[in-house]
Short mmCIF file of C-alpha atoms and ligand atoms in Angstrom, two decimals:
data_model
loop_
_atom_site.label_atom_id
_atom_site.label_comp_id
_atom_site.label_asym_id
_atom_site.label_seq_id
_atom_site.Cartn_x
_atom_site.Cartn_y
_atom_site.Cartn_z
CA MET V 1 14.23 12.08 -32.42
CA ALA V 2 12.46 13.84 -29.55
CA LEU V 3 12.18 12.01 -26.27
CA PHE V 4 8.77 10.30 -26.55
CA GLU V 5 8.15 10.78 -30.26
CA GLU V 6 7.80 7.12 -31.09
CA GLN V 7 5.36 6.54 -28.21
CA LEU V 8 3.33 9.62 -29.15
CA THR V 9 2.95 8.32 -32.68
CA GLU V 10 1.98 4.89 -31.40
CA VAL V 11 -0.65 6.31 -29.03
CA ARG V 12 -2.05 8.61 -31.71
CA ASN V 13 -2.41 5.68 -34.09
CA LEU V 14 -4.20 3.69 -31.40
CA LEU V 15 -6.50 6.63 -30.71
CA ASP V 16 -7.31 6.94 -34.42
CA GLY V 17 -8.18 3.25 -34.49
CA TRP V 18 -10.40 3.43 -31.40
CA ARG V 19 -12.17 6.54 -32.61
CA GLY V 20 -12.53 5.11 -36.10
CA SER V 21 -14.16 1.93 -34.85
CA GLY V 22 -16.50 3.89 -32.60
CA SER V 23 -15.04 2.46 -29.38
CA GLY V 24 -13.37 5.69 -28.25
CA ARG V 25 -15.56 8.38 -26.69
CA ASP V 26 -14.18 11.88 -26.25
CA PHE V 27 -15.06 14.20 -23.39
CA ASP V 28 -14.07 17.81 -23.06
CA CYS V 29 -13.42 18.46 -19.39
CA SER V 30 -12.16 22.03 -19.54
CA ALA V 31 -15.30 23.37 -17.84
CA ARG V 32 -15.89 20.42 -15.55
CA GLU V 33 -16.54 20.92 -11.84
CA PRO V 34 -13.51 19.37 -10.08
CA TRP V 35 -14.08 16.23 -7.98
CA PRO V 36 -13.12 16.90 -4.33
CA ASP V 37 -9.76 15.73 -2.96
CA GLY V 38 -9.89 13.20 -0.17
CA PRO V 39 -8.52 10.18 1.66
CA SER V 40 -7.48 7.29 -0.50
CA LEU V 41 -8.28 4.07 1.33
CA VAL V 42 -11.05 2.04 -0.26
CA LEU V 43 -11.53 -1.49 1.05
CA GLU V 44 -12.77 -4.30 -1.16
CA GLU V 45 -16.18 -4.39 0.51
CA GLU V 46 -16.64 -0.67 -0.16
CA THR V 47 -15.62 -0.95 -3.80
CA ALA V 48 -18.03 -0.33 -6.67
CA LEU V 49 -15.44 -0.80 -9.41
CA GLU V 50 -11.86 -1.97 -9.35
CA LEU V 51 -9.56 -1.08 -12.22
CA GLY V 52 -6.27 -2.79 -13.01
CA ASN V 53 -6.20 -5.21 -10.05
CA PRO V 54 -2.77 -6.92 -9.87
CA SER V 55 -4.38 -10.10 -11.19
CA ALA V 56 -5.93 -8.23 -14.15
CA ALA V 57 -4.16 -6.41 -16.98
CA SER V 58 -2.97 -2.94 -16.15
CA ILE V 59 -0.79 -0.57 -18.14
CA SER V 60 0.05 2.99 -17.30
CA LEU V 61 2.04 5.35 -19.41
CA LEU V 62 3.13 8.94 -19.08
CA ILE V 63 4.65 10.82 -22.00
CA TRP V 64 5.00 14.36 -23.26
CA SER V 65 5.14 16.30 -26.47
CA GLU V 66 7.08 19.46 -27.11
CA GLY V 67 5.91 19.66 -30.70
CA GLY V 68 2.25 20.39 -30.07
CA GLY V 69 -0.51 18.01 -31.10
CA VAL V 70 -1.81 17.49 -27.57
CA GLU V 71 -5.60 17.65 -27.48
CA ASP V 72 -5.78 19.84 -24.41
CA GLY V 73 -8.55 19.12 -21.91
CA LYS V 74 -9.66 15.97 -23.65
CA VAL V 75 -10.41 12.67 -21.90
CA THR V 76 -10.98 9.66 -24.14
CA LEU V 77 -12.71 6.57 -22.78
CA VAL V 78 -12.21 3.30 -24.57
CA GLY V 79 -14.67 0.98 -22.87
CA PRO V 80 -17.18 1.38 -20.07
CA ASP V 81 -17.12 4.23 -17.55
CA VAL V 82 -17.64 3.59 -13.81
CA ALA V 83 -21.45 3.48 -13.99
CA GLU V 84 -21.43 1.34 -17.13
CA ALA V 85 -19.05 -1.46 -16.18
CA ALA V 86 -20.67 -4.89 -16.36
CA SER V 87 -18.32 -6.47 -13.83
CA ALA V 88 -16.85 -5.37 -10.50
CA SER V 89 -13.28 -5.49 -11.78
CA VAL V 90 -11.95 -4.42 -15.17
CA PRO V 91 -8.52 -4.34 -16.81
CA PHE V 92 -7.16 -0.84 -17.00
CA GLY V 93 -5.02 1.24 -19.28
CA GLN V 94 -4.09 4.83 -18.56
CA VAL V 95 -2.25 7.15 -20.92
CA VAL V 96 -1.33 10.64 -19.79
CA ILE V 97 0.10 13.04 -22.35
CA ALA V 98 1.45 16.42 -21.32
CA GLY V 99 2.21 19.17 -23.79
CA GLY V 100 4.52 22.13 -23.37
CA THR V 101 8.22 22.74 -22.94
CA PHE V 102 10.39 20.46 -20.84
CA PRO V 103 13.82 22.08 -20.78
CA ASP V 104 15.45 19.92 -18.12
CA GLU V 105 14.26 16.45 -19.05
CA TYR V 106 15.02 14.78 -15.72
CA GLU V 107 13.54 17.51 -13.52
CA SER V 108 10.60 17.86 -15.87
CA TYR V 109 9.96 14.14 -15.83
CA ARG V 110 9.94 14.07 -12.05
CA ASP V 111 7.58 17.04 -11.83
CA VAL V 112 5.17 15.59 -14.35
CA ARG V 113 5.32 12.17 -12.71
CA ASP V 114 4.76 13.60 -9.23
CA ALA V 115 1.76 15.58 -10.47
CA VAL V 116 0.25 12.27 -11.59
CA TYR V 117 1.25 10.37 -8.42
CA ASP V 118 -0.09 13.05 -6.13
CA THR V 119 -3.56 13.24 -7.64
CA ARG V 120 -5.87 12.03 -4.86
CA LEU V 121 -9.63 12.07 -5.11
CA ALA V 122 -12.32 11.41 -2.51
CA GLY V 123 -13.64 7.86 -2.66
CA PHE V 124 -10.99 6.84 -5.16
CA SER V 125 -7.84 4.93 -4.31
CA VAL V 126 -4.93 4.65 -6.67
CA ARG V 127 -1.70 2.66 -6.32
CA THR V 128 1.11 2.80 -8.79
CA MET V 129 3.88 0.28 -9.43
CA PRO V 130 6.38 2.04 -11.67
CA SER V 131 8.52 -1.00 -12.46
CA ARG V 132 5.46 -2.94 -13.61
CA GLN V 133 4.00 0.15 -15.26
CA SER V 134 0.74 -0.68 -13.61
CA VAL V 135 -1.84 1.33 -11.83
CA TRP V 136 -4.49 -0.20 -9.59
CA CYS V 137 -7.57 1.81 -8.65
CA ARG V 138 -10.75 1.40 -6.67
CA VAL V 139 -13.86 3.54 -6.89
CA SER V 140 -15.89 3.42 -3.69
CA ARG V 141 -19.61 2.73 -3.82
CA ASP V 142 -20.09 6.08 -2.18
CA ALA V 143 -18.18 7.93 -4.93
CA ALA V 144 -19.91 5.89 -7.64
CA GLY V 145 -23.25 6.76 -6.07
CA ARG V 146 -22.35 10.42 -6.25
CA GLY V 147 -21.63 10.03 -9.94
CA PHE V 148 -17.85 9.63 -10.05
CA SER V 149 -16.69 9.11 -13.61
CA LEU V 150 -13.30 8.38 -15.16
CA VAL V 151 -13.71 11.77 -16.79
CA ASP V 152 -13.40 13.25 -13.27
CA LEU V 153 -10.14 11.40 -12.82
CA GLY V 154 -8.92 12.56 -16.22
CA ALA V 155 -9.91 16.13 -15.43
CA ALA V 156 -8.02 16.02 -12.12
CA LEU V 157 -4.90 14.65 -13.82
CA ILE V 158 -5.07 17.31 -16.52
CA ASP V 159 -5.57 20.03 -13.90
CA SER V 160 -2.64 18.98 -11.79
CA LEU V 161 -0.36 18.69 -14.84
CA LYS V 162 -1.37 22.13 -16.07
CA SER V 163 -0.53 23.64 -12.70
CA LEU V 164 3.12 22.92 -13.54
CA ASP V 165 5.38 25.52 -15.14
CA GLY V 166 5.99 24.66 -18.74
CA VAL V 167 2.91 22.46 -19.16
CA SER V 168 0.46 24.18 -21.47
CA GLY V 169 -1.93 21.32 -22.16
CA ALA V 170 -2.70 17.74 -21.29
CA GLN V 171 -4.89 14.88 -22.43
CA VAL V 172 -5.76 11.52 -20.95
CA VAL V 173 -6.91 8.19 -22.39
CA PHE V 174 -8.48 5.43 -20.28
CA VAL V 175 -8.95 1.92 -21.59
CA THR V 176 -11.41 -0.38 -19.82
CA ALA V 177 -12.64 -2.31 -22.85
CA GLY V 178 -10.86 -5.56 -22.01
CA VAL V 179 -7.46 -7.21 -21.80
CA ASP V 180 -6.83 -7.14 -25.55
CA GLU V 181 -7.48 -3.42 -25.84
CA VAL V 182 -5.39 -2.61 -22.75
CA LYS V 183 -2.51 -4.71 -24.06
CA LYS V 184 -2.38 -2.61 -27.22
CA LEU V 185 -0.64 -0.05 -25.01
CA ALA V 186 2.11 -2.47 -24.02
CA GLY V 187 4.56 -1.51 -26.77
CA ALA V 188 4.32 2.21 -26.13
CA ALA V 189 4.51 1.69 -22.37
CA ALA V 190 7.60 -0.49 -22.63
CA GLY V 191 9.26 2.04 -24.93
CA ALA V 192 8.51 4.93 -22.59
CA GLN V 193 9.79 2.91 -19.65
CA ARG V 194 13.10 2.19 -21.39
CA ILE V 195 13.57 5.87 -22.07
CA VAL V 196 12.77 6.88 -18.51
CA ASP V 197 15.01 4.13 -17.12
CA ALA V 198 17.87 5.22 -19.35
CA MET V 199 17.41 8.81 -18.24
CA MET V 200 17.22 7.87 -14.55
CA LYS V 201 20.34 5.79 -14.94
CA MET V 202 22.27 8.65 -16.45
CA TYR V 203 21.38 10.88 -13.54
CA SER V 204 22.03 8.31 -10.87
CA GLU V 205 25.37 7.08 -12.20
CA GLU V 206 28.61 8.74 -12.99
CA ASN V 207 29.37 6.39 -15.82
CA TYR V 208 28.74 7.67 -19.34
CA ASP V 209 30.52 4.85 -21.11
CA CYS V 210 28.13 3.89 -23.89
CA GLU V 211 29.92 0.67 -24.78
CA THR V 212 28.98 -0.96 -21.50
CA CYS V 213 25.55 0.60 -21.03
CA GLU V 214 22.49 -1.60 -21.25
CA TYR V 215 20.47 1.28 -22.68
CA GLN V 216 22.80 1.96 -25.61
CA ASP V 217 20.13 0.96 -28.12
CA VAL V 218 17.63 3.41 -26.65
CA CYS V 219 20.12 6.26 -26.70
CA ASP V 220 20.97 5.44 -30.27
CA THR V 221 17.39 5.90 -31.42
CA VAL V 222 16.37 8.74 -29.12
CA MET V 223 18.60 11.71 -29.88
CA ASP V 224 17.33 13.62 -26.86
CA LEU V 225 18.88 11.03 -24.60
CA LYS V 226 22.25 11.52 -26.27
CA LYS V 227 21.91 15.24 -25.66
CA ILE V 228 21.16 14.67 -22.00
CA ARG V 229 24.20 12.47 -21.69
CA GLN V 230 26.43 15.02 -23.37
CA LYS V 231 25.10 17.72 -21.10
CA LEU V 232 25.80 15.59 -18.03
CA ALA V 233 29.26 14.57 -19.22
CA GLU V 234 30.19 18.21 -19.88
CA GLY V 235 28.85 19.25 -16.50
CA LYS V 236 30.97 16.61 -14.89
CA GLY V 237 34.07 17.65 -16.87
CA SER V 238 33.79 21.28 -15.88
CA GLY V 239 32.92 20.54 -12.26
CA MET J 1 -5.95 4.02 17.75
CA ILE J 2 -3.11 1.52 17.54
CA LEU J 3 -3.15 -1.26 20.13
CA SER J 4 -0.39 -3.80 20.47
CA VAL J 5 -0.95 -7.10 22.28
CA CYS J 6 2.23 -8.18 24.06
CA GLY J 7 3.35 -10.79 26.55
CA LYS J 8 5.30 -13.95 27.20
CA GLY J 9 5.05 -16.86 24.78
CA GLY J 10 1.88 -18.93 24.91
CA VAL J 11 -0.11 -16.76 27.32
CA GLY J 12 -2.96 -15.99 24.89
CA LYS J 13 -1.86 -12.95 22.82
CA THR J 14 -3.21 -14.39 19.60
CA THR J 15 -6.48 -15.38 21.25
CA VAL J 16 -6.95 -11.85 22.61
CA SER J 17 -5.97 -10.31 19.24
CA ALA J 18 -8.41 -12.58 17.41
CA VAL J 19 -11.26 -11.62 19.72
CA ALA J 20 -10.32 -7.95 19.24
CA ALA J 21 -10.44 -8.45 15.46
CA GLN J 22 -13.84 -10.09 15.76
CA ALA J 23 -15.17 -7.28 17.94
CA LEU J 24 -13.93 -4.70 15.42
CA SER J 25 -15.41 -6.66 12.53
CA ARG J 26 -18.80 -6.01 14.05
CA GLU J 27 -18.34 -2.26 14.30
CA ASP J 28 -20.01 -0.89 11.19
CA GLY J 29 -18.29 2.00 9.55
CA ARG J 30 -14.94 1.45 11.28
CA ARG J 31 -12.06 0.03 9.32
CA ALA J 32 -9.46 -2.02 11.13
CA LEU J 33 -5.95 -3.07 10.25
CA VAL J 34 -4.94 -6.33 11.91
CA VAL J 35 -1.21 -6.95 12.00
CA ASP J 36 0.07 -10.46 12.58
CA ALA J 37 3.51 -9.50 13.82
CA ASP J 38 4.40 -13.00 14.94
CA PRO J 39 6.63 -14.63 12.32
CA ALA J 40 4.91 -17.92 13.10
CA GLY J 41 1.70 -16.41 11.75
CA GLY J 42 -0.84 -17.62 14.32
CA LEU J 43 -3.33 -14.78 13.97
CA ALA J 44 -4.05 -15.37 10.29
CA VAL J 45 -4.90 -18.98 11.12
CA ALA J 46 -7.06 -17.96 14.09
CA LEU J 47 -9.03 -15.67 11.79
CA GLY J 48 -9.29 -18.29 9.06
CA LEU J 49 -7.43 -16.06 6.60
CA GLU J 50 -4.73 -17.11 4.16
CA PRO J 51 -2.39 -14.27 3.25
CA ARG J 52 -0.88 -14.73 -0.20
CA LYS J 53 1.86 -12.29 0.52
CA THR J 54 3.64 -11.14 3.69
CA LEU J 55 5.44 -7.99 4.70
CA ASN J 56 8.65 -9.92 4.31
CA ASP J 57 7.76 -10.62 0.67
CA VAL J 58 7.16 -6.89 0.25
CA ARG J 59 10.52 -6.17 1.81
CA LYS J 60 12.24 -8.55 -0.61
CA GLU J 61 10.50 -6.99 -3.60
CA ILE J 62 11.47 -3.49 -2.54
CA ILE J 63 15.08 -4.57 -2.08
CA GLU J 64 14.95 -5.93 -5.65
CA GLU J 65 13.59 -2.58 -6.83
CA VAL J 66 16.43 -0.77 -5.09
CA LYS J 67 19.01 -3.17 -6.52
CA ALA J 68 17.60 -2.83 -10.04
CA GLY J 69 18.35 0.89 -9.76
CA GLY J 70 16.82 3.83 -11.56
CA ARG J 71 14.13 4.41 -8.95
CA ASP J 72 14.19 7.48 -6.82
CA GLU J 73 12.58 7.76 -3.39
CA LYS J 74 9.23 8.83 -4.76
CA ASP J 75 9.08 5.80 -7.07
CA LEU J 76 10.02 3.53 -4.19
CA ALA J 77 7.44 5.11 -1.90
CA VAL J 78 4.58 4.59 -4.36
CA SER J 79 5.82 1.07 -5.14
CA LEU J 80 5.79 0.26 -1.46
CA ASP J 81 2.22 1.51 -1.16
CA TYR J 82 1.21 -0.72 -4.04
CA LEU J 83 2.97 -3.79 -2.65
CA LEU J 84 1.57 -3.24 0.84
CA ALA J 85 -1.93 -3.00 -0.58
CA GLU J 86 -1.26 -6.27 -2.38
CA ALA J 87 -0.20 -7.86 0.90
CA LEU J 88 -3.47 -7.01 2.67
CA THR J 89 -5.92 -9.85 3.11
CA GLU J 90 -9.33 -8.26 3.36
CA GLN J 91 -12.39 -9.59 5.10
CA GLY J 92 -15.25 -7.12 5.43
CA ASN J 93 -14.01 -4.05 7.28
CA LEU J 94 -10.82 -5.86 8.36
CA ALA J 95 -7.52 -5.97 6.54
CA LEU J 96 -4.85 -8.38 7.73
CA LEU J 97 -1.15 -7.76 7.24
CA SER J 98 1.18 -10.66 8.08
CA ILE J 99 4.79 -9.89 8.87
CA GLY J 100 6.13 -13.26 7.74
CA ARG J 101 9.45 -14.76 8.54
CA PRO J 102 12.55 -12.88 7.46
CA GLU J 103 14.76 -15.33 5.61
CA ASP J 104 17.89 -13.34 4.99
CA ALA J 105 19.82 -11.78 7.79
CA GLY J 106 21.06 -8.98 5.52
CA CYS J 107 20.78 -5.52 6.96
CA TYR J 108 18.86 -3.12 4.81
CA CYS J 109 18.35 -0.41 7.38
CA LYS J 110 17.10 2.08 4.83
CA VAL J 111 14.52 -0.38 3.60
CA ASN J 112 13.42 -1.13 7.15
CA VAL J 113 12.99 2.56 7.83
CA ILE J 114 10.83 3.17 4.76
CA LEU J 115 8.86 0.02 5.57
CA LYS J 116 8.15 1.31 9.05
CA ASP J 117 7.05 4.66 7.67
CA ALA J 118 4.82 2.95 5.15
CA ILE J 119 3.16 0.75 7.77
CA GLU J 120 2.59 3.73 10.00
CA GLY J 121 1.13 5.58 7.06
CA LEU J 122 -1.10 2.60 6.31
CA ALA J 123 -2.23 2.31 9.95
CA GLY J 124 -3.03 6.01 9.89
CA ARG J 125 -5.64 5.43 7.18
CA PHE J 126 -7.53 2.89 9.33
CA ASP J 127 -9.73 3.74 12.28
CA ALA J 128 -8.13 1.09 14.46
CA THR J 129 -5.05 -1.10 14.30
CA ILE J 130 -4.32 -4.19 16.40
CA ILE J 131 -0.93 -5.82 16.47
CA ASP J 132 -0.43 -9.38 17.65
CA ALA J 133 3.19 -8.96 18.71
CA GLU J 134 5.91 -11.56 18.80
CA ALA J 135 6.41 -13.10 22.26
CA GLY J 136 8.73 -11.26 24.64
CA ILE J 137 10.28 -7.82 24.54
CA GLU J 138 12.24 -7.92 21.27
CA GLN J 139 9.74 -6.11 19.05
CA VAL J 140 9.01 -3.45 21.63
CA ASN J 141 12.73 -3.03 22.08
CA ARG J 142 13.39 -2.63 18.36
CA LYS J 143 10.66 -0.06 18.30
CA VAL J 144 8.87 -1.86 15.49
CA LEU J 145 6.20 0.81 15.64
CA SER J 146 6.76 4.08 17.43
CA SER J 147 3.20 5.30 17.45
CA VAL J 148 1.46 2.63 19.54
CA ASP J 149 -1.29 4.16 21.68
CA TYR J 150 -1.91 1.22 23.94
CA VAL J 151 0.16 -1.79 24.94
CA LEU J 152 -2.19 -4.51 26.09
CA LEU J 153 -0.17 -6.86 28.25
CA VAL J 154 -1.36 -10.44 28.50
CA SER J 155 -0.23 -12.97 31.06
CA ASP J 156 -1.48 -16.18 32.55
CA THR J 157 -1.48 -16.52 36.33
CA SER J 158 2.17 -17.58 36.56
CA ALA J 159 4.63 -15.24 38.26
CA LYS J 160 6.97 -15.62 35.30
CA ALA J 161 4.42 -14.36 32.77
CA VAL J 162 3.49 -11.39 34.96
CA LYS J 163 7.17 -10.55 35.31
CA VAL J 164 7.63 -10.58 31.54
CA ALA J 165 4.60 -8.27 31.23
CA ARG J 166 6.19 -5.92 33.79
CA THR J 167 9.46 -5.90 31.83
CA ILE J 168 7.60 -5.15 28.59
CA LYS J 169 5.88 -2.19 30.23
CA GLY J 170 9.25 -0.84 31.32
CA VAL J 171 10.67 -1.12 27.81
CA ALA J 172 7.51 0.36 26.25
CA ASP J 173 7.61 3.35 28.61
CA GLN J 174 11.17 3.95 27.51
CA MET J 175 10.87 3.23 23.79
CA ILE J 176 7.37 4.55 23.07
CA GLY J 177 6.32 6.65 26.05
CA GLY J 178 2.93 8.19 26.67
CA GLN J 179 1.07 5.05 25.62
CA GLY J 180 -1.54 3.40 27.82
CA THR J 181 -0.80 0.02 29.38
CA GLY J 182 -2.89 -2.53 31.18
CA LEU J 183 -2.65 -6.18 32.09
CA LEU J 184 -5.18 -8.81 31.14
CA VAL J 185 -4.84 -11.97 33.22
CA ASN J 186 -5.72 -14.93 31.02
CA ARG J 187 -6.75 -18.48 31.91
CA ALA J 188 -7.48 -17.81 35.56
CA ARG J 189 -9.35 -20.50 37.50
CA ASP J 190 -11.51 -17.98 39.34
CA ALA J 191 -11.63 -14.44 40.72
CA ASP J 192 -9.49 -15.46 43.69
CA GLU J 193 -6.64 -16.64 41.54
CA ALA J 194 -6.88 -13.48 39.39
CA GLY J 195 -7.04 -11.35 42.55
CA ALA J 196 -3.82 -12.88 43.80
CA VAL J 197 -2.08 -11.89 40.57
CA GLU J 198 -3.43 -8.36 40.83
CA ARG J 199 -2.15 -7.97 44.42
CA GLY J 200 1.30 -9.15 43.36
CA THR J 201 1.90 -6.52 40.66
CA ASP J 202 1.94 -2.76 40.24
CA LEU J 203 0.52 -3.12 36.74
CA ASP J 204 -2.97 -1.80 36.02
CA VAL J 205 -5.14 -4.89 35.81
CA LEU J 206 -7.91 -4.57 33.21
CA GLY J 207 -9.58 -7.82 34.11
CA TRP J 208 -9.27 -11.57 33.96
CA VAL J 209 -10.25 -14.19 31.42
CA PRO J 210 -11.43 -17.63 32.52
CA GLU J 211 -10.22 -20.87 31.03
CA ASP J 212 -12.85 -21.46 28.34
CA ASP J 213 -13.89 -24.64 26.51
CA THR J 214 -15.22 -22.73 23.50
CA VAL J 215 -11.81 -21.10 23.00
CA ARG J 216 -10.13 -24.49 23.34
CA ARG J 217 -12.49 -26.02 20.80
CA PHE J 218 -12.05 -23.18 18.28
CA ASP J 219 -8.29 -23.46 18.61
CA GLY J 220 -8.28 -27.26 18.49
CA GLU J 221 -10.53 -27.48 15.44
CA GLU J 222 -8.92 -24.46 13.72
CA LEU J 223 -12.25 -22.65 13.47
CA SER J 224 -12.21 -18.96 12.63
CA PHE J 225 -12.41 -16.69 15.68
CA LEU J 226 -14.43 -14.33 13.50
CA GLU J 227 -17.25 -16.82 14.16
CA LEU J 228 -16.58 -17.21 17.89
CA PRO J 229 -19.93 -17.23 19.72
CA ASP J 230 -20.56 -15.48 23.00
CA CYS J 231 -18.65 -17.29 25.75
CA PRO J 232 -17.14 -16.29 29.10
CA ALA J 233 -13.62 -15.70 27.72
CA ARG J 234 -14.92 -13.61 24.84
CA ALA J 235 -17.05 -11.49 27.18
CA ALA J 236 -14.11 -10.86 29.51
CA ILE J 237 -11.78 -9.92 26.65
CA VAL J 238 -14.34 -7.55 25.13
CA THR J 239 -14.86 -5.84 28.50
CA ALA J 240 -11.10 -5.33 28.83
CA LEU J 241 -10.86 -4.00 25.26
CA GLU J 242 -13.58 -1.47 26.05
CA LYS J 243 -11.42 -0.19 28.90
CA THR J 244 -8.51 0.35 26.50
CA GLY J 245 -10.69 2.51 24.28
CA LEU J 246 -10.19 0.28 21.24
CA ILE J 247 -13.87 -0.58 21.03
N1 ATP O 301 -8.93 -18.33 28.00
C1 ATP O 301 -8.51 -19.46 27.42
N2 ATP O 301 -9.17 -20.62 27.61
C2 ATP O 301 -8.74 -21.74 27.02
N3 ATP O 301 -7.66 -21.82 26.25
C3 ATP O 301 -6.97 -20.71 26.02
C4 ATP O 301 -7.35 -19.46 26.57
N4 ATP O 301 -6.47 -18.53 26.16
C5 ATP O 301 -5.59 -19.16 25.37
N5 ATP O 301 -5.87 -20.47 25.29
C6 ATP O 301 -5.10 -21.48 24.55
O1 ATP O 301 -3.75 -21.36 24.90
C7 ATP O 301 -2.91 -21.61 23.80
C8 ATP O 301 -1.99 -20.42 23.59
O2 ATP O 301 -2.79 -19.28 23.27
P1 ATP O 301 -2.33 -18.25 22.17
O3 ATP O 301 -1.90 -18.94 20.95
O4 ATP O 301 -3.40 -17.24 22.06
O5 ATP O 301 -1.07 -17.66 22.91
P2 ATP O 301 0.07 -16.72 22.33
O6 ATP O 301 0.48 -15.84 23.44
O7 ATP O 301 -0.37 -16.08 21.08
O8 ATP O 301 1.20 -17.77 22.02
P3 ATP O 301 2.54 -17.54 21.16
O9 ATP O 301 3.47 -16.78 22.04
O10 ATP O 301 3.02 -18.92 20.88
O11 ATP O 301 2.15 -16.80 19.94
C9 ATP O 301 -3.83 -21.87 22.62
O12 ATP O 301 -3.97 -23.24 22.45
C10 ATP O 301 -5.13 -21.24 23.06
O13 ATP O 301 -6.26 -21.85 22.48
MG1 MG O 302 0.52 -16.03 19.14
#
């Protein structure tokens, strides 16, 4: 099985459900004017909308597909956009899907991840906690007043991913519709996290003994991980 | 601008820092980071704020992240940013960061280095930063922050306190260098007493602060210095802060 295949299927099923029930709105951002880059500190008193505050639900997930099927340039909103939110703080789910070829999984993962981490927009602050898979954002009143939309964020993420070699397309899904909707992403996020953790572990340790590895179950289901391990073990043997 | 308030124990560092925070809270459009670097945590109390999380908590969480493994430097850097943001207690244009009391003596030099970088990065995003330092020279000596622009020395009228201030300036010149320094003489009886202190030191004296009943009352009743009304001590501290360029 390819690296994130299970998570891709899960996210696609969720998307079908959201679109089917009319709660998912699609935006094509391929011709959108980019939102300017800028400093990232937004204090509470300057905040128009907070997304994924540590006390609210927040789930962030980053996966890729080498087999096509990525809806390039598309941002899907499940729930209210910045100007539509009824409260000052909403739970937040963020799914980023990159499409293309990712020959060196570890390097590719880091590049794709950094492209997401390094996306900084004026009047928008974003903090990421990888081990909690959460992302916590604030939109300043100033940015909201100038019309900042989650579609602008999606467009910026897609742009920065597509600036990478090997990435031919990208799509983003934002969920602001409430805790229950955000939590639907939990399974896929946890699965992706296990895969990434297993991969990171392989690269950071010299030990390829499957019997004692805590990620054995993940490797057993995800063939790509086995291939990475073999590649690493061979590299080590010859070096 | 990063200003650190230093001096001997009990001379009025927290009082001066709290008045500085109040003055900054009234400057529209400027964002200020207020660092309570005293493990005893007096500044948070003086400002009526209750931090839910301290820098020491952040440090512990990052150490856990490192121990759990599988996180490269980039992951740790963004995690640290997240945790630091969580540790800020915001009040209007002010954000308070409390250092907290380190419980374990374990040396995690690498963690301390990335923490220092992260705090400096955080301070860089604010227009002004004030640090209520721990009493004495230790923090200056350990170079807790290397990019301090001004060391505001506080003493009372005792020779001992002025001597400590002088020592701190010496260490700061060595460890930081290029920063401004000035002495604020606190709790003086009158201009004569303050003048005597000034004649006895080679430190630049920014001014003197009278013993003040309003300050005593606010401290005694644990009222927030963000609400401190105009009073002689406040006026004197604000005048001195204007000379430092902070406000
Ligand atoms: N100008 C003043 N008039 C009256 N009381 C003052 C004045 N300045 C400080 N005090 C009082 O002196 C005491 C010590 O002041 P403060 O806590 O600010 O000192 P500190 O240097 O921060 O002490 P520590 O080293 O313990 O942190 C407090 O009770 C405070 O209210
Ligand atoms: Mg104090």
